Amino acid sequence: MFLDLVDINNGGLERTKIAASMAVLNGECDFGVTLINPNKDTSKLEIELLWREPLYLVAAIESDLVQDVAGLQELSSLPLVTPPRGQIARELIDEALRTVGLFRTNSVMAFGHPEPILKAIRADVGVGFVFESALPLDMNQYGLRFVKTPEISLSMPLYLVYNSQAVFTEAQIQLMERIRAAFARNSSAALQNPVEATSPSS
């Protein structure tokens, strides 16, 4: 079973939001691809790093909230559109910011999915750190632009997780190998062809 990065609400995973790692532990699925909450017990899980997903600071193309470059001091006061508190992505973003000395940020709106985050940014409600895979191919056409953050570089580790006692069928083993191979190709492509045309480093 493959779970989204966004926690699953309701449905087959009870009424609470359960990340893939917890679903594996609870026996709800055999394996998952997910972010991992560093505060959760994962001692019974096998964990493989698949990919480090870059995040970029994004603003509306005509926004006056921020110029083309934002330093740490400016980041502490900028209005941010973020994932909600309690979601793994938000916790990991906050932790990454704390490691560079940003202990307080100004979250003005929170959504659990990248699409409404991007819409709020485009409406100039605030700026936000967005996963590379969630960004539109044509930023200008979507009404967005990158903001360079030379003092900070954010990425989120994405893991393949499964119970250390699990016994898999041949079909499951093949699916896991396909997942590993797909992310290995992503990593290789990123090294050979960095997103110079779209990323804030260009």
Backbone as JSON, one array per atom type, in Angstrom:
{
  "sequence": "MFLDLVDINNGGLERTKIAASMAVLNGECDFGVTLINPNKDTSKLEIELLWREPLYLVAAIESDLVQDVAGLQELSSLPLVTPPRGQIARELIDEALRTVGLFRTNSVMAFGHPEPILKAIRADVGVGFVFESALPLDMNQYGLRFVKTPEISLSMPLYLVYNSQAVFTEAQIQLMERIRAAFARNSSAALQNPVEATSPSS",
  "N": [[0.85, -1.2, 0.0], [0.6, 2.18, -0.86], [1.12, 5.32, 0.57], [0.12, 8.74, 0.61], [2.14, 11.78, 0.95], [0.75, 13.56, 2.44], [-1.01, 13.3, 5.44], [-3.44, 10.77, 6.0], [-6.83, 11.29, 6.29], [-9.54, 10.09, 8.12], [-11.39, 7.6, 6.38], [-10.01, 4.37, 5.61], [-8.27, 4.28, 7.71], [-9.07, 4.6, 10.39], [-10.42, 7.26, 12.45], [-8.6, 9.15, 13.01], [-5.7, 11.05, 11.96], [-3.21, 9.3, 10.29], [0.11, 8.62, 9.69], [2.18, 7.06, 7.14], [4.19, 5.49, 8.35], [3.12, 4.9, 10.89], [0.86, 3.51, 10.09], [2.0, 1.21, 9.03], [3.16, 0.11, 11.35], [0.82, -0.38, 12.78], [-0.29, -2.38, 11.32], [-1.95, -1.72, 9.25], [-1.07, -1.42, 6.68], [1.37, -2.89, 4.44], [3.78, -1.73, 3.69], [5.2, 1.58, 3.31], [5.65, 4.83, 1.77], [7.02, 7.69, 2.92], [7.31, 10.76, 4.86], [9.01, 11.02, 8.02], [8.09, 11.32, 11.34], [10.18, 12.66, 13.68], [9.74, 12.36, 16.38], [8.38, 10.05, 16.85], [8.24, 6.56, 17.75], [10.2, 4.45, 15.99], [11.44, 2.04, 16.14], [10.73, -0.55, 15.48], [10.64, -0.6, 12.8], [11.94, -1.07, 9.5], [13.91, 1.2, 7.78], [14.47, 3.03, 4.91], [16.28, 5.47, 3.26], [15.04, 7.24, 0.56], [15.05, 9.6, -0.95], [15.82, 13.07, -1.02], [13.76, 15.63, -0.77], [13.75, 18.76, -2.22], [12.87, 22.0, -0.9], [11.53, 25.14, -1.81], [11.5, 28.67, -1.34], [8.69, 30.53, -2.09], [6.9, 33.12, -3.78], [4.17, 35.35, -4.68], [4.12, 36.53, -8.03], [4.03, 39.3, -8.43], [4.37, 40.23, -5.9], [4.81, 42.41, -3.09], [5.67, 41.7, -0.67], [8.12, 40.53, -0.29], [11.41, 40.77, -1.63], [13.66, 39.65, -4.22], [15.47, 38.18, -2.82], [15.79, 36.7, 0.37], [16.86, 37.09, 3.65], [17.84, 35.55, 6.82], [16.89, 37.12, 8.97], [14.79, 38.49, 7.77], [13.15, 36.34, 7.1], [12.15, 35.6, 9.55], [10.09, 37.32, 10.07], [8.42, 37.43, 7.87], [5.15, 36.95, 6.44], [3.91, 33.72, 6.42], [2.65, 31.0, 4.5], [1.76, 27.88, 5.45], [2.07, 24.26, 6.11], [-0.3, 22.74, 8.44], [0.08, 22.9, 12.06], [1.32, 20.04, 13.73], [1.27, 18.39, 11.53], [3.54, 16.33, 9.76], [5.22, 17.47, 7.8], [5.16, 20.2, 8.49], [6.37, 20.13, 11.04], [8.93, 19.23, 10.39], [9.84, 21.27, 8.69], [9.81, 23.43, 10.51], [11.72, 22.48, 12.32], [14.01, 22.41, 10.7], [14.32, 25.14, 10.23], [14.8, 26.01, 12.83], [17.34, 24.96, 13.27], [19.0, 26.74, 12.01], [18.75, 28.93, 13.51], [16.26, 30.18, 13.5], [13.74, 30.53, 15.49], [11.2, 31.41, 15.73], [8.48, 31.93, 13.65], [6.19, 33.49, 11.32], [3.35, 32.31, 10.79], [0.59, 32.72, 8.84], [-1.49, 31.46, 7.63], [-2.69, 28.14, 7.17], [-2.54, 25.04, 5.47], [-3.31, 21.64, 4.59], [-2.44, 20.57, 2.23], [-0.44, 20.88, -0.76], [-1.64, 22.3, -2.96], [-3.73, 24.25, -2.13], [-2.0, 25.78, -0.58], [-0.28, 26.86, -2.52], [-2.17, 28.35, -3.96], [-2.92, 30.27, -2.06], [-0.5, 31.59, -1.74], [-0.18, 32.61, -4.32], [-2.28, 34.39, -4.28], [-1.19, 36.29, -2.74], [-1.31, 36.19, 0.01], [0.68, 35.39, 1.66], [4.1, 34.2, 1.79], [5.79, 31.09, 1.04], [7.39, 27.95, 1.92], [7.79, 25.44, -0.39], [7.39, 22.12, -1.59], [9.52, 20.84, -4.12], [8.41, 19.03, -5.99], [5.77, 19.77, -5.97], [5.56, 22.14, -7.26], [4.46, 24.21, -10.01], [5.19, 23.58, -13.48], [5.59, 25.8, -15.12], [6.35, 28.55, -13.65], [5.96, 31.33, -13.95], [3.65, 31.51, -15.54], [1.81, 30.52, -13.75], [1.76, 32.51, -11.95], [3.7, 32.82, -9.99], [6.86, 33.17, -8.26], [10.32, 32.42, -7.56], [12.08, 32.9, -4.47], [15.22, 33.73, -3.46], [17.15, 32.15, -0.93], [19.84, 32.5, 0.47], [21.05, 31.9, 2.91], [19.97, 29.62, 3.89], [19.06, 26.26, 3.18], [16.59, 24.08, 2.36], [15.47, 20.72, 2.68], [13.52, 17.73, 2.54], [13.64, 14.54, 3.93], [12.62, 11.55, 2.38], [11.21, 8.43, 2.98], [11.29, 4.85, 2.55], [9.38, 2.64, 4.34], [8.93, -0.24, 6.39], [7.66, -3.02, 8.28], [9.94, -4.67, 10.38], [9.61, -7.35, 10.79], [8.13, -8.28, 8.74], [6.94, -10.44, 6.13], [7.19, -10.65, 2.75], [5.28, -10.97, -0.29], [6.11, -12.14, -3.6], [5.18, -10.33, -5.5], [4.92, -7.99, -3.94], [7.6, -7.57, -3.25], [8.67, -7.03, -5.78], [7.3, -4.65, -6.36], [8.33, -2.94, -4.37], [10.99, -2.87, -5.18], [10.68, -1.55, -7.61], [9.86, 0.94, -6.68], [12.17, 1.74, -5.26], [13.96, 1.85, -7.43], [12.81, 3.86, -9.01], [13.08, 6.17, -7.41], [15.83, 6.2, -7.22], [16.5, 6.83, -9.84], [15.47, 9.41, -9.91], [17.19, 10.7, -8.1], [19.63, 10.43, -9.43], [19.09, 11.87, -11.78], [18.7, 14.4, -10.7], [21.25, 15.02, -9.81], [22.65, 15.09, -12.22], [21.22, 16.89, -13.76], [20.55, 19.56, -12.45], [17.92, 21.77, -11.33], [18.34, 24.3, -12.79], [17.06, 26.11, -14.4], [14.75, 26.82, -13.15], [15.02, 26.93, -10.39], [15.82, 28.84, -7.37], [18.53, 29.2, -7.41], [19.36, 29.87, -9.88]],
  "CA": [[0.0, 0.0, 0.0], [1.36, 3.43, -0.94], [0.41, 6.42, 1.19], [0.54, 10.08, 0.25], [2.87, 12.55, 1.94], [-0.26, 14.17, 3.31], [-1.64, 12.32, 6.32], [-4.76, 10.33, 5.55], [-7.85, 11.62, 7.28], [-10.7, 9.21, 8.07], [-11.2, 6.48, 5.47], [-9.69, 3.07, 6.18], [-7.28, 4.39, 8.78], [-9.75, 5.12, 11.57], [-10.85, 8.64, 12.37], [-7.47, 10.03, 13.23], [-4.72, 11.13, 10.88], [-2.14, 8.34, 10.53], [1.14, 8.64, 8.67], [2.48, 5.72, 6.63], [4.99, 4.73, 9.31], [2.21, 4.39, 11.91], [-0.01, 2.52, 9.45], [2.79, -0.02, 8.95], [3.24, -0.43, 12.71], [-0.51, -0.82, 13.2], [-0.74, -3.46, 10.47], [-2.91, -1.23, 8.26], [-0.49, -1.63, 5.36], [2.6, -3.68, 4.5], [4.9, -0.8, 3.63], [4.78, 2.91, 2.91], [6.63, 5.85, 1.39], [6.54, 8.76, 3.79], [8.14, 11.49, 5.79], [8.99, 10.38, 9.33], [8.08, 12.19, 12.5], [11.33, 12.28, 14.52], [9.31, 12.12, 17.75], [7.68, 8.78, 16.94], [9.05, 5.36, 17.9], [10.31, 3.69, 14.73], [12.41, 0.98, 16.41], [10.28, -1.8, 14.88], [10.57, -0.4, 11.36], [13.09, -0.93, 8.61], [13.77, 2.53, 7.18], [15.42, 3.28, 3.83], [16.2, 6.81, 2.66], [14.83, 7.17, -0.88], [15.17, 10.85, -1.7], [15.69, 14.31, -0.25], [12.92, 16.54, -1.56], [14.05, 20.17, -1.94], [11.81, 22.99, -0.74], [11.93, 26.48, -2.24], [10.64, 29.77, -0.9], [7.92, 30.97, -3.26], [6.04, 34.28, -3.56], [3.42, 35.79, -5.85], [5.05, 37.14, -8.98], [4.02, 40.75, -8.24], [4.28, 40.49, -4.46], [5.68, 43.38, -2.43], [6.0, 41.19, 0.66], [9.53, 40.16, -0.26], [12.13, 40.98, -2.88], [14.14, 38.42, -4.84], [16.34, 37.48, -1.86], [15.35, 36.84, 1.76], [17.8, 36.63, 4.66], [17.24, 34.92, 7.99], [16.13, 38.1, 9.75], [13.54, 38.75, 7.06], [12.33, 35.14, 7.18], [11.51, 35.51, 10.87], [8.91, 38.2, 10.13], [7.58, 37.3, 6.68], [3.94, 36.13, 6.58], [4.12, 32.43, 5.77], [1.59, 30.02, 4.31], [2.45, 26.67, 5.88], [1.23, 23.14, 6.56], [-0.79, 22.97, 9.8], [0.83, 22.33, 13.17], [1.01, 18.64, 13.94], [1.58, 17.63, 10.33], [4.96, 16.03, 9.75], [5.92, 18.45, 6.97], [5.32, 21.44, 9.27], [7.34, 19.9, 12.1], [10.26, 19.13, 9.8], [10.21, 22.61, 8.25], [10.13, 24.22, 11.7], [12.98, 22.0, 12.88], [15.08, 22.87, 9.82], [14.51, 26.57, 10.48], [15.42, 26.17, 14.15], [18.76, 24.62, 13.21], [19.75, 27.91, 11.54], [18.51, 30.03, 14.43], [14.92, 30.76, 13.39], [12.91, 29.85, 16.47], [9.84, 31.93, 15.66], [8.07, 32.38, 12.33], [4.87, 34.14, 11.29], [2.41, 31.56, 9.95], [-0.69, 33.45, 8.78], [-2.51, 30.57, 7.08], [-2.17, 26.78, 7.1], [-3.3, 24.07, 4.69], [-2.72, 20.32, 4.64], [-2.1, 20.08, 0.89], [0.3, 21.92, -1.47], [-2.4, 23.11, -3.91], [-4.24, 25.47, -1.49], [-0.86, 26.6, -0.17], [0.14, 27.62, -3.71], [-3.21, 29.33, -4.29], [-2.83, 31.37, -1.09], [0.71, 32.34, -2.08], [-0.47, 33.36, -5.55], [-3.17, 35.49, -3.88], [-0.34, 37.21, -1.97], [-1.6, 36.12, 1.45], [1.99, 35.25, 2.27], [5.05, 33.41, 1.02], [5.85, 29.77, 1.66], [8.32, 26.92, 1.46], [6.98, 24.47, -1.12], [8.13, 21.0, -2.15], [9.83, 20.97, -5.55], [7.49, 18.23, -6.8], [4.44, 20.41, -5.97], [5.61, 23.4, -8.0], [4.07, 24.13, -11.42], [6.31, 23.59, -14.42], [5.77, 27.19, -15.56], [6.07, 29.39, -12.48], [5.45, 32.63, -14.39], [2.27, 31.35, -15.99], [1.0, 30.27, -12.56], [1.76, 33.72, -11.14], [4.6, 32.63, -8.86], [8.3, 33.34, -8.48], [11.2, 31.95, -6.5], [12.82, 33.86, -3.65], [16.48, 33.12, -3.04], [17.43, 32.11, 0.52], [21.25, 32.08, 0.48], [21.51, 31.46, 4.23], [19.29, 28.39, 4.3], [18.65, 25.34, 2.12], [15.7, 23.11, 2.99], [15.05, 19.51, 1.98], [12.83, 16.79, 3.4], [13.94, 13.15, 3.59], [11.48, 10.68, 2.09], [11.67, 7.09, 3.32], [10.53, 3.61, 2.41], [9.31, 2.03, 5.67], [8.18, -1.48, 6.5], [7.88, -3.72, 9.54], [11.15, -5.5, 10.3], [9.21, -8.76, 10.85], [7.22, -8.57, 7.63], [7.3, -11.38, 5.07], [6.53, -10.11, 1.57], [5.06, -11.8, -1.47], [6.98, -11.78, -4.72], [4.63, -9.1, -6.1], [5.28, -6.87, -3.08], [9.04, -7.35, -3.4], [8.89, -6.37, -7.07], [6.82, -3.28, -6.26], [9.3, -2.19, -3.58], [12.17, -2.65, -6.02], [10.33, -0.51, -8.58], [9.88, 2.21, -5.95], [13.59, 2.09, -5.04], [14.58, 2.2, -8.71], [12.27, 5.15, -9.46], [13.7, 7.25, -6.66], [17.24, 6.22, -7.6], [16.58, 7.59, -11.09], [15.26, 10.82, -9.55], [18.42, 11.2, -7.49], [20.65, 10.53, -10.48], [18.72, 12.98, -12.67], [18.91, 15.66, -9.99], [22.68, 15.29, -9.78], [23.13, 15.38, -13.56], [20.48, 18.01, -14.34], [19.91, 20.39, -11.43], [16.86, 22.61, -11.9], [18.91, 25.63, -12.91], [16.17, 27.02, -15.12], [13.61, 27.21, -12.35], [15.3, 27.07, -8.96], [16.33, 30.15, -6.99], [19.97, 29.31, -7.58], [19.65, 30.31, -11.24]],
  "C": [[0.88, 1.23, 0.0], [0.53, 4.56, -0.37], [0.99, 7.74, 0.75], [1.42, 10.69, 1.32], [1.91, 13.2, 2.92], [-0.89, 13.08, 4.15], [-3.05, 12.02, 5.85], [-5.78, 10.57, 6.65], [-9.08, 10.75, 7.05], [-10.42, 8.0, 7.19], [-10.88, 5.19, 6.22], [-8.72, 3.12, 7.33], [-7.86, 5.05, 10.02], [-10.09, 6.59, 11.38], [-9.71, 9.62, 12.51], [-6.56, 10.04, 12.02], [-3.53, 10.23, 11.21], [-1.16, 8.41, 9.38], [1.46, 7.21, 8.26], [3.24, 4.88, 7.64], [4.1, 4.13, 10.4], [1.27, 3.34, 11.33], [0.71, 1.18, 9.32], [2.85, -0.68, 10.32], [1.91, -1.01, 13.16], [-1.05, -1.98, 12.36], [-1.75, -3.04, 9.43], [-2.38, -1.39, 6.84], [0.85, -2.34, 5.53], [3.84, -2.81, 4.46], [4.39, 0.55, 3.16], [5.95, 3.77, 2.48], [6.18, 7.13, 2.06], [7.67, 9.6, 4.36], [8.04, 10.78, 7.14], [9.02, 11.43, 10.42], [9.2, 11.77, 13.44], [10.94, 11.97, 15.96], [8.6, 10.78, 17.94], [8.67, 7.62, 17.06], [9.04, 4.57, 16.6], [11.24, 2.49, 14.9], [12.02, -0.35, 15.77], [10.21, -1.72, 13.36], [11.93, -0.51, 10.7], [12.88, 0.36, 7.84], [14.86, 2.72, 6.14], [15.21, 4.7, 3.29], [16.1, 6.67, 1.14], [15.27, 8.44, -1.59], [15.1, 12.02, -0.74], [14.99, 15.34, -1.13], [13.25, 17.99, -1.24], [12.77, 20.99, -1.74], [12.36, 24.35, -1.12], [10.96, 27.51, -1.67], [10.01, 30.4, -2.13], [7.04, 32.15, -2.86], [5.22, 34.54, -4.82], [4.33, 36.63, -6.74], [5.12, 38.66, -8.82], [4.03, 41.15, -6.77], [5.28, 41.55, -3.99], [6.08, 42.91, -1.04], [7.48, 40.91, 0.81], [10.14, 40.44, -1.63], [12.62, 39.64, -3.42], [15.02, 37.59, -3.93], [15.81, 37.74, -0.46], [16.41, 36.27, 2.7], [17.08, 36.08, 5.87], [16.4, 35.9, 8.8], [14.79, 38.39, 9.1], [12.59, 37.55, 7.15], [11.58, 35.04, 8.5], [10.24, 36.34, 10.95], [7.99, 38.09, 8.93], [6.3, 36.52, 6.99], [4.09, 34.85, 5.76], [2.82, 31.65, 5.65], [2.23, 28.65, 4.49], [1.5, 25.47, 5.97], [0.78, 23.39, 7.99], [0.12, 22.35, 10.85], [0.37, 20.89, 13.41], [1.25, 17.78, 12.72], [3.1, 17.49, 10.22], [5.74, 17.07, 8.95], [6.17, 19.74, 7.73], [6.39, 21.27, 10.34], [8.76, 19.86, 11.55], [10.74, 20.49, 9.28], [10.61, 23.47, 9.44], [11.47, 23.79, 12.3], [14.17, 22.45, 12.04], [15.37, 24.35, 10.03], [15.16, 26.82, 11.84], [16.91, 25.9, 14.11], [19.61, 25.78, 12.71], [19.41, 29.15, 12.37], [17.17, 30.7, 14.35], [13.97, 30.0, 14.31], [11.46, 30.34, 16.44], [9.56, 32.41, 14.24], [6.63, 32.87, 12.4], [3.95, 33.41, 10.32], [1.05, 32.25, 10.0], [-1.82, 32.59, 8.24], [-1.9, 29.19, 6.93], [-3.12, 25.87, 6.33], [-2.56, 22.74, 4.71], [-2.31, 19.76, 3.29], [-1.42, 21.2, 0.11], [-0.55, 22.83, -2.35], [-3.02, 24.35, -3.25], [-3.13, 26.36, -0.96], [-0.41, 27.47, -1.34], [-0.9, 28.68, -4.08], [-3.16, 30.53, -3.35], [-1.6, 32.23, -1.36], [0.46, 33.2, -3.31], [-1.39, 34.54, -5.27], [-2.46, 36.51, -2.99], [-0.75, 37.29, -0.5], [-0.29, 36.05, 2.23], [2.91, 34.53, 1.31], [5.12, 32.03, 1.68], [6.94, 28.89, 1.09], [7.5, 25.78, 0.87], [7.87, 23.36, -1.67], [8.33, 21.2, -3.66], [8.81, 20.23, -6.42], [6.09, 18.84, -6.87], [4.41, 21.68, -6.8], [5.16, 23.22, -9.44], [5.29, 24.2, -12.32], [6.62, 25.01, -14.89], [5.37, 28.12, -14.42], [5.45, 30.72, -12.89], [3.98, 32.54, -14.79], [1.33, 31.15, -14.8], [0.96, 31.49, -11.64], [2.65, 33.64, -9.91], [6.04, 32.92, -9.26], [9.07, 32.78, -7.29], [11.81, 33.12, -5.74], [14.08, 33.15, -3.17], [16.64, 33.21, -1.52], [18.87, 31.64, 0.71], [21.74, 31.55, 1.82], [20.86, 30.16, 4.7], [18.9, 27.58, 3.07], [17.84, 24.23, 2.78], [15.47, 21.9, 2.09], [14.44, 18.56, 3.0], [13.16, 15.37, 2.99], [12.66, 12.33, 3.43], [11.95, 9.24, 2.22], [10.71, 6.01, 2.84], [10.55, 2.93, 3.78], [8.49, 0.75, 5.61], [8.55, -2.17, 7.81], [9.05, -4.69, 9.4], [10.81, -7.0, 10.33], [8.34, -9.18, 9.66], [7.81, -9.6, 6.67], [6.5, -10.99, 3.83], [6.33, -11.16, 0.49], [6.0, -11.34, -2.58], [6.49, -10.49, -5.39], [5.0, -7.88, -5.27], [6.76, -6.53, -3.19], [9.34, -6.61, -4.69], [8.43, -4.92, -7.02], [7.79, -2.41, -5.47], [10.56, -1.9, -4.38], [11.9, -1.58, -7.07], [10.34, 0.87, -7.92], [11.31, 2.66, -5.72], [14.23, 2.57, -6.34], [14.1, 3.56, -9.2], [12.92, 6.3, -8.72], [15.19, 7.34, -6.93], [17.44, 7.0, -8.89], [16.38, 9.07, -10.82], [16.53, 11.43, -9.0], [19.5, 11.4, -8.52], [20.37, 11.69, -11.41], [18.97, 14.32, -12.01], [20.38, 16.03, -9.94], [23.2, 15.72, -11.15], [22.48, 16.63, -14.16], [19.8, 18.82, -13.26], [18.95, 21.37, -12.07], [17.31, 24.06, -12.0], [17.94, 26.62, -13.53], [15.05, 27.54, -14.24], [13.95, 27.51, -10.91], [15.86, 28.44, -8.65], [17.83, 30.28, -7.12], [20.35, 29.81, -8.96], [19.82, 31.81, -11.32]]
}
